[in-house]
PDB file of C-alpha atoms in Angstrom:
ATOM      1  CA  MET A   1       7.594  31.652  -8.219  1.00 67.00           C
ATOM      2  CA  THR A   2       6.251  30.682 -11.352  1.00 83.00           C
ATOM      3  CA  LEU A   3       4.200  27.331 -11.845  1.00 81.00           C
ATOM      4  CA  ASP A   4       6.700  25.295 -14.295  1.00 83.00           C
ATOM      5  CA  ALA A   5       9.651  26.151 -12.011  1.00 82.00           C
ATOM      6  CA  LEU A   6       7.310  24.585  -8.802  1.00 86.00           C
ATOM      7  CA  LEU A   7       5.895  21.952 -10.322  1.00 88.00           C
ATOM      8  CA  VAL A   8       8.324  20.889 -13.364  1.00 90.00           C
ATOM      9  CA  ALA A   9      11.669  22.250 -13.052  1.00 91.00           C
ATOM     10  CA  PRO A  10      12.893  19.217  -9.871  1.00 91.00           C
ATOM     11  CA  PHE A  11      11.846  17.067 -11.863  1.00 92.00           C
ATOM     12  CA  VAL A  12      13.912  17.805 -15.320  1.00 90.00           C
ATOM     13  CA  ASP A  13      17.133  19.029 -13.045  1.00 91.00           C
ATOM     14  CA  TYR A  14      17.190  16.308 -10.467  1.00 92.00           C
ATOM     15  CA  GLY A  15      17.241  12.247 -11.974  1.00 91.00           C
ATOM     16  CA  PHE A  16      16.298  11.654  -7.800  1.00 91.00           C
ATOM     17  CA  MET A  17      13.237  13.413  -8.320  1.00 93.00           C
ATOM     18  CA  ARG A  18      12.502  11.283 -11.356  1.00 93.00           C
ATOM     19  CA  ARG A  19      13.240   8.466 -10.246  1.00 93.00           C
ATOM     20  CA  ALA A  20      11.330   9.283  -7.227  1.00 92.00           C
ATOM     21  CA  LEU A  21       8.141  10.088  -9.355  1.00 93.00           C
ATOM     22  CA  VAL A  22       7.967   7.189 -11.791  1.00 94.00           C
ATOM     23  CA  ALA A  23       8.443   4.943  -8.471  1.00 93.00           C
ATOM     24  CA  CYS A  24       5.307   6.441  -7.203  1.00 92.00           C
ATOM     25  CA  LEU A  25       3.394   7.008 -10.172  1.00 93.00           C
ATOM     26  CA  SER A  26       4.291   2.988 -10.208  1.00 94.00           C
ATOM     27  CA  LEU A  27       3.005   1.804  -6.744  1.00 93.00           C
ATOM     28  CA  GLY A  28       0.012   3.747  -7.150  1.00 93.00           C
ATOM     29  CA  ILE A  29      -0.957   1.444 -10.486  1.00 94.00           C
ATOM     30  CA  GLY A  30      -0.158  -1.550  -8.460  1.00 93.00           C
ATOM     31  CA  SER A  31      -1.133  -0.556  -4.902  1.00 92.00           C
ATOM     32  CA  GLY A  32      -4.038   1.412  -6.193  1.00 91.00           C
ATOM     33  CA  PRO A  33      -6.547  -2.292  -7.332  1.00 93.00           C
ATOM     34  CA  ILE A  34      -4.519  -3.959  -4.236  1.00 94.00           C
ATOM     35  CA  GLY A  35      -5.935  -1.380  -1.797  1.00 93.00           C
ATOM     36  CA  VAL A  36      -9.832  -1.682  -2.645  1.00 93.00           C
ATOM     37  CA  LEU A  37     -10.085  -5.307  -3.145  1.00 92.00           C
ATOM     38  CA  LEU A  38      -8.514  -5.691   0.460  1.00 89.00           C
ATOM     39  CA  MET A  39     -10.692  -3.169   1.568  1.00 89.00           C
ATOM     40  CA  LEU A  40     -13.342  -4.874   0.050  1.00 86.00           C
ATOM     41  CA  ARG A  41     -13.349  -8.266   1.903  1.00 83.00           C
ATOM     42  CA  ARG A  42     -12.707  -6.051   5.353  1.00 79.00           C
ATOM     43  CA  MET A  43      -8.697  -6.502   5.556  1.00 78.00           C
ATOM     44  CA  SER A  44      -7.130  -3.313   5.515  1.00 76.00           C
ATOM     45  CA  LEU A  45      -5.966  -4.310   8.731  1.00 73.00           C
ATOM     46  CA  VAL A  46      -4.195  -7.112   7.436  1.00 76.00           C
ATOM     47  CA  GLY A  47      -2.505  -5.138   4.912  1.00 78.00           C
ATOM     48  CA  ASP A  48      -0.744  -3.082   7.640  1.00 77.00           C
ATOM     49  CA  ALA A  49       0.381  -6.063   9.669  1.00 76.00           C
ATOM     50  CA  MET A  50       1.179  -7.530   6.246  1.00 80.00           C
ATOM     51  CA  SER A  51       4.109  -4.391   5.874  1.00 81.00           C
ATOM     52  CA  HIS A  52       5.564  -4.515   9.269  1.00 79.00           C
ATOM     53  CA  ALA A  53       5.931  -8.632   8.425  1.00 82.00           C
ATOM     54  CA  ILE A  54       8.139  -8.308   6.017  1.00 86.00           C
ATOM     55  CA  LEU A  55      10.588  -6.172   8.221  1.00 84.00           C
ATOM     56  CA  PRO A  56      12.826  -9.675   9.355  1.00 86.00           C
ATOM     57  CA  GLY A  57      13.352 -10.167   6.009  1.00 86.00           C
ATOM     58  CA  ALA A  58      14.213  -7.151   4.620  1.00 83.00           C
ATOM     59  CA  ALA A  59      16.496  -7.544   7.944  1.00 82.00           C
ATOM     60  CA  VAL A  60      18.382 -10.049   6.436  1.00 85.00           C
ATOM     61  CA  GLY A  61      18.920  -8.591   3.078  1.00 84.00           C
ATOM     62  CA  PHE A  62      19.903  -5.600   5.386  1.00 79.00           C
ATOM     63  CA  LEU A  63      23.167  -7.766   6.756  1.00 80.00           C
ATOM     64  CA  VAL A  64      23.905  -9.511   3.724  1.00 82.00           C
ATOM     65  CA  ALA A  65      24.543  -6.395   1.562  1.00 80.00           C
ATOM     66  CA  GLY A  66      23.507  -3.566   3.165  1.00 73.00           C
ATOM     67  CA  LEU A  67      21.713  -0.751   2.440  1.00 70.00           C
ATOM     68  CA  SER A  68      20.791  -2.681  -0.713  1.00 74.00           C
ATOM     69  CA  LEU A  69      16.946  -2.136  -2.017  1.00 73.00           C
ATOM     70  CA  PRO A  70      16.889  -5.458  -4.128  1.00 76.00           C
ATOM     71  CA  ALA A  71      18.289  -7.732  -1.370  1.00 82.00           C
ATOM     72  CA  MET A  72      15.997  -5.978   0.928  1.00 81.00           C
ATOM     73  CA  GLY A  73      12.670  -6.488  -1.145  1.00 81.00           C
ATOM     74  CA  ILE A  74      13.360 -10.114  -1.719  1.00 85.00           C
ATOM     75  CA  GLY A  75      14.316 -10.732   1.967  1.00 87.00           C
ATOM     76  CA  GLY A  76      10.784  -9.582   2.915  1.00 86.00           C
ATOM     77  CA  MET A  77       8.633 -11.197   0.104  1.00 87.00           C
ATOM     78  CA  VAL A  78      10.150 -14.553   1.527  1.00 88.00           C
ATOM     79  CA  ALA A  79       9.580 -12.918   4.812  1.00 88.00           C
ATOM     80  CA  GLY A  80       5.966 -12.083   4.162  1.00 85.00           C
ATOM     81  CA  LEU A  81       4.900 -15.219   2.302  1.00 86.00           C
ATOM     82  CA  ALA A  82       6.199 -17.173   5.005  1.00 86.00           C
ATOM     83  CA  VAL A  83       3.725 -15.386   7.890  1.00 83.00           C
ATOM     84  CA  ALA A  84       0.816 -15.218   5.646  1.00 81.00           C
ATOM     85  CA  LEU A  85       1.570 -19.088   4.818  1.00 83.00           C
ATOM     86  CA  LEU A  86       1.489 -19.671   8.364  1.00 83.00           C
ATOM     87  CA  SER A  87      -1.141 -17.626   9.290  1.00 80.00           C
ATOM     88  CA  GLY A  88      -3.169 -19.003   7.199  1.00 74.00           C
ATOM     89  CA  LEU A  89      -2.335 -22.762   9.557  1.00 80.00           C
ATOM     90  CA  VAL A  90      -3.261 -21.318  12.979  1.00 81.00           C
ATOM     91  CA  SER A  91      -6.478 -19.760  12.000  1.00 75.00           C
ATOM     92  CA  ARG A  92      -7.364 -23.070   9.908  1.00 73.00           C
ATOM     93  CA  GLY A  93      -5.592 -25.445  12.975  1.00 75.00           C
ATOM     94  CA  THR A  94      -6.682 -23.499  15.670  1.00 80.00           C
ATOM     95  CA  VAL A  95      -9.954 -21.400  17.371  1.00 71.00           C
ATOM     96  CA  LEU A  96      -7.898 -18.299  16.262  1.00 72.00           C
ATOM     97  CA  LYS A  97      -9.529 -16.077  13.232  1.00 74.00           C
ATOM     98  CA  GLU A  98      -6.944 -14.948  10.906  1.00 70.00           C
ATOM     99  CA  ASP A  99      -6.947 -10.983  11.952  1.00 69.00           C
ATOM    100  CA  ALA A 100      -6.071 -12.838  15.192  1.00 75.00           C
ATOM    101  CA  SER A 101      -3.603 -14.455  13.989  1.00 78.00           C
ATOM    102  CA  PHE A 102      -1.978 -12.129  11.774  1.00 75.00           C
ATOM    103  CA  ALA A 103      -1.106  -9.839  14.396  1.00 75.00           C
ATOM    104  CA  SER A 104       0.209 -11.958  16.732  1.00 81.00           C
ATOM    105  CA  PHE A 105       2.818 -13.374  13.515  1.00 80.00           C
ATOM    106  CA  TYR A 106       3.096  -8.692  13.053  1.00 76.00           C
ATOM    107  CA  LEU A 107       4.157  -8.310  16.433  1.00 80.00           C
ATOM    108  CA  THR A 108       6.346 -11.257  16.064  1.00 85.00           C
ATOM    109  CA  SER A 109       8.391  -9.935  13.172  1.00 83.00           C
ATOM    110  CA  LEU A 110       7.902  -5.925  13.798  1.00 79.00           C
ATOM    111  CA  ALA A 111       9.596  -6.899  17.003  1.00 85.00           C
ATOM    112  CA  LEU A 112      12.482  -9.555  14.975  1.00 86.00           C
ATOM    113  CA  GLY A 113      13.035  -6.441  12.241  1.00 82.00           C
ATOM    114  CA  VAL A 114      14.523  -4.291  14.513  1.00 80.00           C
ATOM    115  CA  LEU A 115      16.029  -6.146  16.529  1.00 84.00           C
ATOM    116  CA  ILE A 116      18.014  -7.721  13.954  1.00 81.00           C
ATOM    117  CA  VAL A 117      18.883  -4.756  12.031  1.00 77.00           C
ATOM    118  CA  SER A 118      19.901  -2.848  15.682  1.00 78.00           C
ATOM    119  CA  LEU A 119      22.481  -5.590  15.917  1.00 77.00           C
ATOM    120  CA  ARG A 120      24.800  -4.965  12.905  1.00 71.00           C
ATOM    121  CA  GLY A 121      22.949  -1.616  11.698  1.00 64.00           C
ATOM    122  CA  SER A 122      23.257   2.329  12.861  1.00 66.00           C
ATOM    123  CA  ASN A 123      19.776   4.409  13.832  1.00 66.00           C
ATOM    124  CA  ILE A 124      20.437   5.851  10.319  1.00 65.00           C
ATOM    125  CA  ASP A 125      20.240   2.426   8.718  1.00 66.00           C
ATOM    126  CA  LEU A 126      16.830   1.352  11.260  1.00 67.00           C
ATOM    127  CA  LEU A 127      15.548   4.402   9.740  1.00 71.00           C
ATOM    128  CA  HIS A 128      16.157   3.786   6.875  1.00 71.00           C
ATOM    129  CA  VAL A 129      14.818   0.130   7.010  1.00 72.00           C
ATOM    130  CA  LEU A 130      11.687   1.898   8.722  1.00 72.00           C
ATOM    131  CA  PHE A 131      10.117   4.903   7.102  1.00 72.00           C
ATOM    132  CA  GLY A 132      12.436   3.492   2.812  1.00 75.00           C
ATOM    133  CA  THR A 133      14.775   6.240   1.454  1.00 77.00           C
ATOM    134  CA  ILE A 134      11.835   7.027  -2.074  1.00 85.00           C
ATOM    135  CA  LEU A 135      14.715   9.932  -2.680  1.00 85.00           C
ATOM    136  CA  ALA A 136      17.558   7.017  -3.126  1.00 82.00           C
ATOM    137  CA  ILE A 137      15.971   4.402  -5.810  1.00 86.00           C
ATOM    138  CA  ASP A 138      17.946   3.864  -8.119  1.00 84.00           C
ATOM    139  CA  GLY A 139      17.657   1.546 -11.580  1.00 85.00           C
ATOM    140  CA  PRO A 140      17.826  -2.120  -9.951  1.00 83.00           C
ATOM    141  CA  SER A 141      14.993  -0.486  -7.302  1.00 83.00           C
ATOM    142  CA  LEU A 142      13.052   0.588 -10.067  1.00 89.00           C
ATOM    143  CA  TYR A 143      13.555  -2.523 -12.305  1.00 89.00           C
ATOM    144  CA  LEU A 144      12.122  -4.469  -9.204  1.00 87.00           C
ATOM    145  CA  ILE A 145       8.748  -2.173  -8.127  1.00 90.00           C
ATOM    146  CA  ALA A 146       8.557  -1.504 -12.080  1.00 92.00           C
ATOM    147  CA  SER A 147       8.363  -5.768 -12.431  1.00 93.00           C
ATOM    148  CA  ILE A 148       6.031  -6.796  -9.392  1.00 92.00           C
ATOM    149  CA  THR A 149       3.170  -3.495 -11.070  1.00 94.00           C
ATOM    150  CA  SER A 150       3.827  -5.579 -14.109  1.00 95.00           C
ATOM    151  CA  ALA A 151       3.120  -8.878 -12.480  1.00 95.00           C
ATOM    152  CA  THR A 152       0.486  -7.243 -10.560  1.00 95.00           C
ATOM    153  CA  VAL A 153      -1.801  -5.868 -14.127  1.00 95.00           C
ATOM    154  CA  VAL A 154      -0.996  -8.822 -15.512  1.00 96.00           C
ATOM    155  CA  THR A 155      -2.150 -11.578 -13.175  1.00 94.00           C
ATOM    156  CA  LEU A 156      -5.721  -9.083 -12.062  1.00 93.00           C
ATOM    157  CA  ALA A 157      -6.759  -8.753 -15.626  1.00 92.00           C
ATOM    158  CA  VAL A 158      -6.381 -12.732 -15.820  1.00 92.00           C
ATOM    159  CA  VAL A 159      -8.178 -13.727 -12.077  1.00 90.00           C
ATOM    160  CA  TYR A 160     -10.125 -10.715 -12.520  1.00 89.00           C
ATOM    161  CA  ARG A 161     -13.551 -11.988 -11.928  1.00 87.00           C
ATOM    162  CA  PRO A 162     -12.625 -14.953  -9.670  1.00 84.00           C
ATOM    163  CA  LEU A 163     -11.117 -12.379  -7.191  1.00 85.00           C
ATOM    164  CA  VAL A 164     -13.979 -10.212  -7.419  1.00 84.00           C
ATOM    165  CA  ALA A 165     -16.121 -13.219  -6.644  1.00 81.00           C
ATOM    166  CA  GLU A 166     -13.945 -14.832  -3.300  1.00 76.00           C
ATOM    167  CA  CYS A 167     -13.834 -11.420  -1.808  1.00 75.00           C
ATOM    168  CA  PHE A 168     -17.885 -10.653  -1.997  1.00 72.00           C
ATOM    169  CA  ASP A 169     -18.774 -14.718  -1.776  1.00 69.00           C
ATOM    170  CA  PRO A 170     -15.823 -16.887  -0.792  1.00 63.00           C
ATOM    171  CA  GLY A 171     -18.769 -19.559  -0.436  1.00 65.00           C
ATOM    172  CA  PHE A 172     -20.249 -18.783  -3.627  1.00 64.00           C
ATOM    173  CA  LEU A 173     -17.181 -19.246  -5.200  1.00 63.00           C
ATOM    174  CA  ARG A 174     -15.999 -22.961  -3.395  1.00 63.00           C
ATOM    175  CA  SER A 175     -19.407 -24.275  -4.004  1.00 65.00           C
ATOM    176  CA  VAL A 176     -19.587 -23.553  -8.067  1.00 65.00           C
ATOM    177  CA  ASP A 177     -15.395 -23.416  -8.392  1.00 62.00           C
ATOM    178  CA  GLY A 178     -13.413 -26.190  -5.572  1.00 60.00           C
ATOM    179  CA  ARG A 179     -10.630 -22.847  -6.567  1.00 69.00           C
ATOM    180  CA  GLY A 180     -11.536 -20.371  -3.847  1.00 67.00           C
ATOM    181  CA  SER A 181      -8.502 -21.340  -1.285  1.00 74.00           C
ATOM    182  CA  LEU A 182      -5.949 -21.000  -4.436  1.00 81.00           C
ATOM    183  CA  TYR A 183      -7.505 -17.447  -5.223  1.00 83.00           C
ATOM    184  CA  HIS A 184      -7.567 -16.274  -1.684  1.00 80.00           C
ATOM    185  CA  ALA A 185      -3.279 -17.300  -1.820  1.00 82.00           C
ATOM    186  CA  LEU A 186      -2.409 -15.575  -5.654  1.00 88.00           C
ATOM    187  CA  PHE A 187      -3.989 -12.432  -3.646  1.00 88.00           C
ATOM    188  CA  LEU A 188      -1.798 -12.467  -0.230  1.00 86.00           C
ATOM    189  CA  VAL A 189       0.977 -13.158  -2.821  1.00 88.00           C
ATOM    190  CA  LEU A 190       0.120  -9.899  -4.528  1.00 91.00           C
ATOM    191  CA  VAL A 191      -0.378  -8.251  -1.287  1.00 90.00           C
ATOM    192  CA  VAL A 192       2.725  -8.846  -0.007  1.00 88.00           C
ATOM    193  CA  ALA A 193       4.760  -7.931  -3.520  1.00 90.00           C
ATOM    194  CA  ASN A 194       3.367  -4.938  -3.373  1.00 91.00           C
ATOM    195  CA  LEU A 195       4.537  -4.233  -0.148  1.00 88.00           C
ATOM    196  CA  VAL A 196       7.849  -4.696  -0.579  1.00 87.00           C
ATOM    197  CA  ALA A 197       7.731  -2.826  -3.766  1.00 88.00           C
ATOM    198  CA  ALA A 198       6.403   0.441  -1.309  1.00 87.00           C
ATOM    199  CA  PHE A 199       9.150  -0.928   1.637  1.00 83.00           C
ATOM    200  CA  GLN A 200      11.553  -0.013  -1.690  1.00 72.00           C
ATOM    201  CA  ALA A 201      10.417   3.819  -1.217  1.00 79.00           C
ATOM    202  CA  LEU A 202       8.457   4.062   2.132  1.00 85.00           C
ATOM    203  CA  GLY A 203      10.088   1.957   4.407  1.00 78.00           C
ATOM    204  CA  THR A 204       8.122  -1.094   6.774  1.00 75.00           C
ATOM    205  CA  LEU A 205       6.230   1.504   9.001  1.00 73.00           C
ATOM    206  CA  MET A 206       4.479   2.981   6.095  1.00 82.00           C
ATOM    207  CA  ALA A 207       4.666   0.636   2.962  1.00 82.00           C
ATOM    208  CA  VAL A 208       0.935  -0.183   3.425  1.00 87.00           C
ATOM    209  CA  GLY A 209      -0.035   3.819   3.038  1.00 87.00           C
ATOM    210  CA  LEU A 210      -0.619   4.227  -0.793  1.00 89.00           C
ATOM    211  CA  MET A 211      -2.254   1.501  -0.810  1.00 91.00           C
ATOM    212  CA  MET A 212      -5.647   1.934   2.092  1.00 91.00           C
ATOM    213  CA  LEU A 213      -5.591   5.662   1.685  1.00 93.00           C
ATOM    214  CA  PRO A 214      -6.082   5.959  -2.044  1.00 94.00           C
ATOM    215  CA  ALA A 215      -8.380   2.821  -1.541  1.00 93.00           C
ATOM    216  CA  ALA A 216     -10.202   4.686   1.372  1.00 92.00           C
ATOM    217  CA  VAL A 217     -10.632   7.416  -0.756  1.00 94.00           C
ATOM    218  CA  ALA A 218     -12.464   6.480  -4.107  1.00 94.00           C
ATOM    219  CA  ARG A 219     -14.588   4.418  -1.827  1.00 91.00           C
ATOM    220  CA  LEU A 220     -16.224   7.664  -0.419  1.00 91.00           C
ATOM    221  CA  TRP A 221     -16.830   8.999  -4.157  1.00 92.00           C
ATOM    222  CA  ALA A 222     -17.310   6.320  -6.482  1.00 92.00           C
ATOM    223  CA  THR A 223     -20.068   3.626  -6.829  1.00 88.00           C
ATOM    224  CA  THR A 224     -18.614   1.107  -9.046  1.00 91.00           C
ATOM    225  CA  LEU A 225     -15.699  -1.609  -8.577  1.00 91.00           C
ATOM    226  CA  PRO A 226     -13.706  -0.316 -11.684  1.00 92.00           C
ATOM    227  CA  GLY A 227     -14.405   3.968 -11.159  1.00 94.00           C
ATOM    228  CA  MET A 228     -12.876   2.854  -7.218  1.00 95.00           C
ATOM    229  CA  ILE A 229      -9.530   1.305  -8.835  1.00 94.00           C
ATOM    230  CA  GLY A 230      -9.296   3.655 -11.144  1.00 95.00           C
ATOM    231  CA  PHE A 231      -9.876   6.681  -8.742  1.00 95.00           C
ATOM    232  CA  ALA A 232      -7.878   4.547  -6.191  1.00 96.00           C
ATOM    233  CA  THR A 233      -5.179   4.709  -8.578  1.00 95.00           C
ATOM    234  CA  LEU A 234      -5.235   8.142  -9.375  1.00 95.00           C
ATOM    235  CA  VAL A 235      -4.909   9.187  -5.993  1.00 96.00           C
ATOM    236  CA  ALA A 236      -1.899   7.408  -5.260  1.00 94.00           C
ATOM    237  CA  ALA A 237      -0.492   9.313  -8.151  1.00 93.00           C
ATOM    238  CA  LEU A 238      -1.218  12.162  -7.217  1.00 95.00           C
ATOM    239  CA  SER A 239      -0.388  11.771  -3.653  1.00 95.00           C
ATOM    240  CA  GLY A 240       3.442  10.874  -4.956  1.00 93.00           C
ATOM    241  CA  PHE A 241       3.411  13.190  -7.122  1.00 95.00           C
ATOM    242  CA  ILE A 242       2.313  16.413  -4.763  1.00 95.00           C
ATOM    243  CA  GLY A 243       4.064  14.869  -1.953  1.00 94.00           C
ATOM    244  CA  LEU A 244       7.177  15.195  -3.657  1.00 94.00           C
ATOM    245  CA  VAL A 245       7.006  18.494  -4.490  1.00 95.00           C
ATOM    246  CA  VAL A 246       6.392  19.476  -1.614  1.00 94.00           C
ATOM    247  CA  SER A 247       8.854  17.461   0.296  1.00 92.00           C
ATOM    248  CA  PHE A 248      11.628  19.382  -2.035  1.00 92.00           C
ATOM    249  CA  HIS A 249      10.390  22.816  -2.049  1.00 92.00           C
ATOM    250  CA  VAL A 250       9.661  22.566   2.111  1.00 93.00           C
ATOM    251  CA  SER A 251      12.537  20.208   2.595  1.00 89.00           C
ATOM    252  CA  LEU A 252      11.040  17.440   4.196  1.00 88.00           C
ATOM    253  CA  ALA A 253      10.901  13.903   4.467  1.00 85.00           C
ATOM    254  CA  SER A 254       9.666  12.521   1.053  1.00 89.00           C
ATOM    255  CA  GLY A 255       7.873   9.232   1.914  1.00 88.00           C
ATOM    256  CA  PRO A 256       5.744  10.596   4.793  1.00 88.00           C
ATOM    257  CA  THR A 257       4.854  13.991   3.044  1.00 92.00           C
ATOM    258  CA  ILE A 258       3.770  11.456   0.665  1.00 92.00           C
ATOM    259  CA  VAL A 259       1.647   9.665   2.894  1.00 92.00           C
ATOM    260  CA  LEU A 260       0.421  12.680   4.686  1.00 94.00           C
ATOM    261  CA  THR A 261      -0.681  13.926   1.288  1.00 95.00           C
ATOM    262  CA  ALA A 262      -2.717  10.992   0.613  1.00 95.00           C
ATOM    263  CA  SER A 263      -4.325  11.441   4.302  1.00 95.00           C
ATOM    264  CA  LEU A 264      -5.241  14.674   3.263  1.00 96.00           C
ATOM    265  CA  PHE A 265      -7.446  13.844  -0.163  1.00 96.00           C
ATOM    266  CA  TYR A 266      -8.946  11.154   2.701  1.00 94.00           C
ATOM    267  CA  LEU A 267     -10.149  13.938   5.072  1.00 94.00           C
ATOM    268  CA  VAL A 268     -11.934  16.371   2.639  1.00 94.00           C
ATOM    269  CA  SER A 269     -12.809  13.238   1.366  1.00 93.00           C
ATOM    270  CA  ILE A 270     -14.836  12.405   4.436  1.00 92.00           C
ATOM    271  CA  VAL A 271     -16.423  16.053   4.598  1.00 90.00           C
ATOM    272  CA  PHE A 272     -17.179  16.482   0.702  1.00 89.00           C
ATOM    273  CA  GLY A 273     -17.434  12.665  -0.686  1.00 84.00           C
ATOM    274  CA  ARG A 274     -20.464  10.943  -2.113  1.00 83.00           C
ATOM    275  CA  GLY A 275     -22.465  10.023   1.491  1.00 69.00           C
ATOM    276  CA  GLY A 276     -19.356  12.351   3.516  1.00 72.00           C
ATOM    277  CA  LEU A 277     -20.027  14.911   6.297  1.00 79.00           C
ATOM    278  CA  ALA A 278     -21.352  17.453   4.552  1.00 76.00           C
ATOM    279  CA  ARG A 279     -24.206  16.046   2.095  1.00 73.00           C
ATOM    280  CA  ARG A 280     -25.505  13.504   5.431  1.00 72.00           C
ATOM    281  CA  ILE A 281     -26.207  17.665   7.489  1.00 74.00           C
ATOM    282  CA  LEU A 282     -27.018  19.199   4.084  1.00 70.00           C
ATOM    283  CA  SER A 283     -29.780  16.517   2.745  1.00 68.00           C
ATOM    284  CA  ARG A 284     -31.160  16.202   6.573  1.00 63.00           C
ATOM    285  CA  PRO A 285     -34.169  16.571   7.430  1.00 60.00           C
ATOM    286  CA  ARG A 286     -35.559  19.835   8.370  1.00 55.00           C
ATOM    287  CA  PHE A 287     -38.746  20.654  10.525  1.00 50.00           C
ATOM    288  CA  VAL A 288     -39.994  23.904  11.084  1.00 50.00           C
ATOM    289  CA  GLY A 289     -41.753  24.129  14.309  1.00 49.00           C
TER     290      GLY A 289
END
């Protein structure tokens, strides 16, 4: 098999593969920077919790319009923002920390969403909701993903400095600006929006995969924040491309293959990345007795 037939032909011959590739590239551009900021804020598990929090809204969208990705995406957006708001209120009004309140709401949301889908859907419908249908991405769904990515890039360009400041020293930002909570809320909106976009392709269980795994890879290679953002975006895009090619030729589920490809990048980075295991072992001082 020639290189052209291996890497190019699937996207030339099949429209669904082209749409899936565009969706992956768009997700990489939007989710890459968000994942890096989440990681630097030590909120990686919050991102995972939020990816499950959108399930009840997606389930309601499924009940109303069936497997309509735009309807499920809008429902997921509403549910995710509601969970983010409620978690913030609980963490500020009780002794619970934000991560504990997110975890509590995420477990409730996951159980409620599965219950709603199971009431009227089949096991196949539930699998589509949980694991996504990236090869079934249609025009409206692609427009929704592209719109969320565009809004994310524009918003990050406008509020990049305060978001970074709030990321590293939220107390300082509140003291000099007074709008730290506003920027934090805006960031959570961007997180939910990009998880909704990823849900269109990867389902609720793996929506956070293209957000956090490339960010972790970038942290092991890049030394600056812009470098980490660019590296994470590149890894996410490459994971989508390679995962689609492998799933096409080997007849595997596309969503899990894409996330496992990103996981492979992560494992390689753990060993060979900057500060990885290989460098630590080689740089360890040796004493000759």
